[in-house]
Tab-separated table of C-alpha atoms and ligand atoms in Angstrom:
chain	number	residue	atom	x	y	z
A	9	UNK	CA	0.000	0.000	0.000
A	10	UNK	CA	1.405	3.583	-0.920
A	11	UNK	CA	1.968	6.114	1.710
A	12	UNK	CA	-0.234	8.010	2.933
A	13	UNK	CA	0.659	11.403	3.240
A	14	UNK	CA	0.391	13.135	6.658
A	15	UNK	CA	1.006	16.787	8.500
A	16	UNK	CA	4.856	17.055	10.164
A	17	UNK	CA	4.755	19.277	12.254
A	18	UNK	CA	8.345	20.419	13.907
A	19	UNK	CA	8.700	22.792	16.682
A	20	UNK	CA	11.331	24.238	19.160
A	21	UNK	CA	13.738	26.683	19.680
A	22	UNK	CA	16.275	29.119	17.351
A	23	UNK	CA	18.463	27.479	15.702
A	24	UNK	CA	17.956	23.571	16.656
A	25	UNK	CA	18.440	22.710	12.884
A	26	UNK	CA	14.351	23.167	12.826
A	27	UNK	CA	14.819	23.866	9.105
A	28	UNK	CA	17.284	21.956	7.807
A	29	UNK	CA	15.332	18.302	8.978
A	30	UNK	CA	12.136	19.985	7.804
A	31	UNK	CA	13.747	20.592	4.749
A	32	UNK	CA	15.022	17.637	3.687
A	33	UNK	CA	11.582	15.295	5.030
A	34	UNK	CA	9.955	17.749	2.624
A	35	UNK	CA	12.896	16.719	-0.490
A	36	UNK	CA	12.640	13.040	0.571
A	37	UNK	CA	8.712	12.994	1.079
A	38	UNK	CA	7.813	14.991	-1.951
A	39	UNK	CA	5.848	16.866	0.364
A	40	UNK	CA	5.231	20.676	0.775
A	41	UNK	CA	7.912	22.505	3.256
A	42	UNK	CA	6.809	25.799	5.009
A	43	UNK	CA	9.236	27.802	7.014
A	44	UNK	CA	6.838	29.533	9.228
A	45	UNK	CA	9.353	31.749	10.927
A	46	UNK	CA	9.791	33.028	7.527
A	47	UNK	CA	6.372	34.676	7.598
A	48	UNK	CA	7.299	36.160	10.928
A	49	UNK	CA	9.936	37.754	9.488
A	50	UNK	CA	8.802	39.038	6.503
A	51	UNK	CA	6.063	40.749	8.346
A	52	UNK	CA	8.498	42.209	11.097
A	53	UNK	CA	10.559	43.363	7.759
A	54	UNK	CA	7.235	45.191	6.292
A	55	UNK	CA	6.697	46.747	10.009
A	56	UNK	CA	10.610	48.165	9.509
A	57	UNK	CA	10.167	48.938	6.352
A	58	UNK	CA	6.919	50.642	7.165
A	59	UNK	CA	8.025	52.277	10.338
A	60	UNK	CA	4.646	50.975	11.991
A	61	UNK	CA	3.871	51.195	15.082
A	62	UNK	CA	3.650	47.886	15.872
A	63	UNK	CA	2.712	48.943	19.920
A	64	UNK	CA	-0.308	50.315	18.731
A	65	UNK	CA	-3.142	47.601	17.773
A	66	UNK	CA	-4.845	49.892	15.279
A	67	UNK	CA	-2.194	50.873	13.139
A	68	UNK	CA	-1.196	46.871	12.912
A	69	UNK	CA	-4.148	46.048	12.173
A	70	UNK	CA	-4.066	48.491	9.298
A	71	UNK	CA	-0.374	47.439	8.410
A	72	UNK	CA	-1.898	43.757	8.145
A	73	UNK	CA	-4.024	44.353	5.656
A	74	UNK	CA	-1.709	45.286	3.651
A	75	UNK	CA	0.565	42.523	3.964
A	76	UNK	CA	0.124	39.582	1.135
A	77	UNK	CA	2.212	36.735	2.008
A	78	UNK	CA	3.323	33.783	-0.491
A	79	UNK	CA	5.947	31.074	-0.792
A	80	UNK	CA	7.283	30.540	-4.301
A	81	UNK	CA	9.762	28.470	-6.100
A	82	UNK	CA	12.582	29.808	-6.640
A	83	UNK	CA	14.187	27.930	-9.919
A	84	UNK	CA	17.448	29.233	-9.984
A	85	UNK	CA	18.472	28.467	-6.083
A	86	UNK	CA	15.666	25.372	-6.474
A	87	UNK	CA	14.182	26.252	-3.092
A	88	UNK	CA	11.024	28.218	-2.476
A	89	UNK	CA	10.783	31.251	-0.569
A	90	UNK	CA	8.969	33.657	1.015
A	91	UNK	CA	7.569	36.623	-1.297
A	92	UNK	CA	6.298	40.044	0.921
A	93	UNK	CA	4.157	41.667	-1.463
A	94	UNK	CA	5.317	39.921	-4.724
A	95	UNK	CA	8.816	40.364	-3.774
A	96	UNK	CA	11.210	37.772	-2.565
A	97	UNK	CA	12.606	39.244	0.758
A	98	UNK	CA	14.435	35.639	1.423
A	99	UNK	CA	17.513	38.080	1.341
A	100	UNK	CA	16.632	39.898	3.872
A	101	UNK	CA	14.857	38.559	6.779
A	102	UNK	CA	17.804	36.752	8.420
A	103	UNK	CA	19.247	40.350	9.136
A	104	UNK	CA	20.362	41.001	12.928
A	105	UNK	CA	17.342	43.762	11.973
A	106	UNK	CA	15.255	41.683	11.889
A	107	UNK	CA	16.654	38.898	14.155
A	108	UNK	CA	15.936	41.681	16.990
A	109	UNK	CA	12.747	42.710	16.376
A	110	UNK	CA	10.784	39.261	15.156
A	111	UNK	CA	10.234	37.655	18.601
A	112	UNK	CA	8.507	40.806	19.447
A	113	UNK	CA	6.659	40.547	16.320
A	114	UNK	CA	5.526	37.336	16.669
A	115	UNK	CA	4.284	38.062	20.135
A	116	UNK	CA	1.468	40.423	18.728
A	117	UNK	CA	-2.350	38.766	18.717
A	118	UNK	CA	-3.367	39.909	15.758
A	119	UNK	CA	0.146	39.199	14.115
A	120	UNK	CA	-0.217	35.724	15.379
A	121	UNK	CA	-3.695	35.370	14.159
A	122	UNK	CA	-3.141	36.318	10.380
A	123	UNK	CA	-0.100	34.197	9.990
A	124	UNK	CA	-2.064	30.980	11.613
A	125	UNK	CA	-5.215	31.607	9.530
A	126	UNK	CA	-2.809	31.280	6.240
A	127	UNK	CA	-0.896	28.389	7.973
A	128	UNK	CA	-3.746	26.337	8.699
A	129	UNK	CA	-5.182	26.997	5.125
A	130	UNK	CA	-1.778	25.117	3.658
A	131	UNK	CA	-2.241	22.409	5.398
A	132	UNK	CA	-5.272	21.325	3.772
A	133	UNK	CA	-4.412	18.820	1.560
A	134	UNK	CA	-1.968	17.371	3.639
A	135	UNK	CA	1.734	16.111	2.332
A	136	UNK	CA	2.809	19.130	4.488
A	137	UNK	CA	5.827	19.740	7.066
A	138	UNK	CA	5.745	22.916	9.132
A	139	UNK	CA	8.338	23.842	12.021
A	140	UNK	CA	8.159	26.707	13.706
A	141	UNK	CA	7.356	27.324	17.666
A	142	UNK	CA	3.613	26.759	18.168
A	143	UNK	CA	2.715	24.219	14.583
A	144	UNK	CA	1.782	21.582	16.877
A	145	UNK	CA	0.330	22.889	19.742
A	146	UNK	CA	-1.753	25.814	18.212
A	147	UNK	CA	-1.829	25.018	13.904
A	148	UNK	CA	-1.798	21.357	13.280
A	149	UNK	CA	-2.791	20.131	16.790
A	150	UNK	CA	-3.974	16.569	14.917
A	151	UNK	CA	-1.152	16.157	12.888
A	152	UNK	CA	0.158	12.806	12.689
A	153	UNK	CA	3.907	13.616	13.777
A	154	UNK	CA	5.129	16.367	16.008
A	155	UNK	CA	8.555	16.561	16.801
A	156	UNK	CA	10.161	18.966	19.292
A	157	UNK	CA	13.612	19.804	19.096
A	158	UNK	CA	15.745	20.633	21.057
A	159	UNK	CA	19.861	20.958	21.517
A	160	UNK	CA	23.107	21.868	23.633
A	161	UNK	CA	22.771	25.930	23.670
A	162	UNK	CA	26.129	26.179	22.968
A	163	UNK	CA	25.965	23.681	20.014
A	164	UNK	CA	22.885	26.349	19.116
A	165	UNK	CA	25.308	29.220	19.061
A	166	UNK	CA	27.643	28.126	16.997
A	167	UNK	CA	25.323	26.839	14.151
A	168	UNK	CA	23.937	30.095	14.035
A	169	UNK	CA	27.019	31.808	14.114
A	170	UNK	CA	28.274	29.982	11.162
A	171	UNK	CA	25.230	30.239	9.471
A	172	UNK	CA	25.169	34.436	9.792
A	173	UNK	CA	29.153	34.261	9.308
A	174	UNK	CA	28.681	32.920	5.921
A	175	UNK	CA	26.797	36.345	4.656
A	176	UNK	CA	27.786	38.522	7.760
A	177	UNK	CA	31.693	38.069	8.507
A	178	UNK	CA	31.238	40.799	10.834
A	179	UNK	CA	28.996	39.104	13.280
A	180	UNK	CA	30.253	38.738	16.669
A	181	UNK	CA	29.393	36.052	18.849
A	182	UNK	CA	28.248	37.027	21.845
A	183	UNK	CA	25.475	39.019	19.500
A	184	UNK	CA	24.352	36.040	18.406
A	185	UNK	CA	24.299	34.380	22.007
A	186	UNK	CA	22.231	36.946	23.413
A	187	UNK	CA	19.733	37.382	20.390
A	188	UNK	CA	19.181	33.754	20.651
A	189	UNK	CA	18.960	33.775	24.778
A	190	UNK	CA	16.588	36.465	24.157
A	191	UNK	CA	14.877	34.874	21.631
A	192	UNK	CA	14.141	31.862	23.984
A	193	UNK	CA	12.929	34.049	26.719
A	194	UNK	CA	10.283	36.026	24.656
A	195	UNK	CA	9.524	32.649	23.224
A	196	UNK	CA	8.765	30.756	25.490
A	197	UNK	CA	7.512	33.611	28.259
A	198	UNK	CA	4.690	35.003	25.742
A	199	UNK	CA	1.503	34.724	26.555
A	200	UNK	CA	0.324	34.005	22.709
A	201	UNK	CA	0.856	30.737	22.179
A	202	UNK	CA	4.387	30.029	23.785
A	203	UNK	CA	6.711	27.947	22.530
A	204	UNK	CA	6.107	24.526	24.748
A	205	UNK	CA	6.225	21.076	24.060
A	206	UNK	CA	3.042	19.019	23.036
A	207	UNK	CA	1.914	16.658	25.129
A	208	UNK	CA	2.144	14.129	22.263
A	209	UNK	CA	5.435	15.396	20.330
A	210	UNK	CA	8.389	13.360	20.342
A	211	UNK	CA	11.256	15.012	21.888
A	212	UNK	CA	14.683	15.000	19.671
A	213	UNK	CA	17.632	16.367	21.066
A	214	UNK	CA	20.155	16.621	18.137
A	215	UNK	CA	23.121	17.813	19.870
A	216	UNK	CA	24.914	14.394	18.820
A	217	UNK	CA	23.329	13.430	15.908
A	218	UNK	CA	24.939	13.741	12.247
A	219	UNK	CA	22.399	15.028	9.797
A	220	UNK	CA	21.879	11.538	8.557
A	221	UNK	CA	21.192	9.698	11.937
A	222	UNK	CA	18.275	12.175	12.187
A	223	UNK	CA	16.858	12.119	9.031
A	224	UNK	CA	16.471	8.092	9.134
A	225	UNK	CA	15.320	8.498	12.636
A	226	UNK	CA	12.674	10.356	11.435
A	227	UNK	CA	11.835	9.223	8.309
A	228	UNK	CA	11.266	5.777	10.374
A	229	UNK	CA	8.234	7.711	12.514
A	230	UNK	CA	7.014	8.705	9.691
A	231	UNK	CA	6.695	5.639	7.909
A	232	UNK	CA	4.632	4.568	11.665
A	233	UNK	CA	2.561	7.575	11.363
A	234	UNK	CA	1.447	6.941	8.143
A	235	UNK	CA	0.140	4.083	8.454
A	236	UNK	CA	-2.290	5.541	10.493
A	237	UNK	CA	-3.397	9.161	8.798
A	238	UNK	CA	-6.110	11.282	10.354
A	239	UNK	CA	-8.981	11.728	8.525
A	240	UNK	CA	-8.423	14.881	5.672
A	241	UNK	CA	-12.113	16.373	6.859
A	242	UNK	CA	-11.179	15.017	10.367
A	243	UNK	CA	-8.296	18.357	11.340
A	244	UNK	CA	-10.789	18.858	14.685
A	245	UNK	CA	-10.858	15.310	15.721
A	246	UNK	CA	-9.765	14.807	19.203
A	247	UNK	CA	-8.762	11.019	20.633
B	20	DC	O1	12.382	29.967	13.284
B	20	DC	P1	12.900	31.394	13.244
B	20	DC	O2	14.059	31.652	14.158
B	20	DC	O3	13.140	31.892	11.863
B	20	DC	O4	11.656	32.234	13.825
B	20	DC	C1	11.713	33.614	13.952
B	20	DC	C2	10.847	34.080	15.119
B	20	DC	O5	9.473	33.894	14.779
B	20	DC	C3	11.084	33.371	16.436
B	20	DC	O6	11.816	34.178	17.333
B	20	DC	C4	9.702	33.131	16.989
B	20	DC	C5	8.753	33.421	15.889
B	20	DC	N1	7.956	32.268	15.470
B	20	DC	C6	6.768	32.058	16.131
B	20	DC	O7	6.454	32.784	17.065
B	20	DC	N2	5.949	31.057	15.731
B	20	DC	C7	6.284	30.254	14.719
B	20	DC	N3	5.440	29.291	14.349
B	20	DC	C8	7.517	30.447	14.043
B	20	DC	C9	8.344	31.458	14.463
């Protein structure tokens, strides 16, 4: 019997390697990736951008509506990414600029409720792998595999470091160690959905893991899970 396809949903904090499993389930699996920190950051980019006064319900509200957000595929890098507007801002939302500002962002209701409404909508059809902080607690809370990651916070440091080095050879460490201690805090201390572990998400701590231990781990689960898909009509079932 073919697979059939399910919602992966992957949560945890900055700079576990979040992306890079979800990324290569979605290569292996055929199935749809979605960066949803990506939307957070395009929309703290527009707020820059836009000098909006993000403290100020109204005027985000109004700054909202005038946000279109889409994820397309990039030919040339063969990756999608994340268009603001009809532009692809990939380039730009990895900035310390934005880096400082996103967790405050993402803290805002009504920010939090536009960028759920359009995640929930992609998961429709299934054949989908999210990871972000709150996919399987607050958007996919039936999906057949949640993960939560997790690793060293030292081992966290230096993978972002490296990462930012590559573009930024500027970047100073002990930047990066506070945005992402930072990060964490406003994370996980929010009182919009905070970052937290659900109750049924398998916790994987990568610190020791190569790339390829992880991906087979995983890929195993997710032959388990589905074997076993929810219902496509049945998102709201509970038990
Ligand atoms: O995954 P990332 O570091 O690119 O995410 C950027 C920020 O967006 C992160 O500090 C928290 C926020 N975020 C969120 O609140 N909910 C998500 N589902 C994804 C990201």
């Amino acid at each position: 019997m073919p697979m059939q396809k399910i919602i992966i949903a992957i949560d945890g904090y900055s700079s576990c390697g979040k992306s890079t499993l979800a990324k290569e389930l979605g290569r292996r699996l055929g199935y749809h990736y979605i960066d949803s920190g990506a939307m957070y950051r395009a929309i703290t980019l527009y707020f820059l951008r836009n000098s909006v006064n993000y403290s100020d319900p109204a005027a985000t509200i109004d700054a909202i509506a005038s946000i279109h957000l889409s994820f397309e595929f990039n030919e040339k890098e063969q990756r999608s990414s994340i268009h603001l507007n009809d532009e692809d801002v990939e380039p730009f939302i990895r900035d310390m600029l934005v880096s400082d500002k996103v967790s405050e962002v993402s803290a805002i209701k009504e920010v939090r409720a536009f960028a759920v409404a359009q995640q929930k909508r992609m998961g429709r059809r299934k054949g989908i792998v999210m990871d972000g902080r709150d996919i399987g607690t607050t958007v996919f809370p039936e999906a057949e595999l949640k993960i939560f990651m997790t690793a060293d916070p030292e081992v966290r440091v230096m993978r972002r470091f490296k990462e930012m080095y590559a573009t930024n050879p500027h970047i100073n460490i002990e930047d990066v160690r506070h945005n992402l201690e930072l990060r964490d805090y406003i994370d996980t201390t929010r009182e919009e959905s905070p970052l937290r572990r659900a109750d049924d998400a398998i916790l994987l701590d990568n610190s020791n893991l190569t790339r390829e231990e992880q991906l087979e781990l995983v890929l195993g689960w997710v032959a388990e899970r589905s074997a076993h898909p929810h219902p496509v009509n049945g998102l709201s079932i509970k038990n």
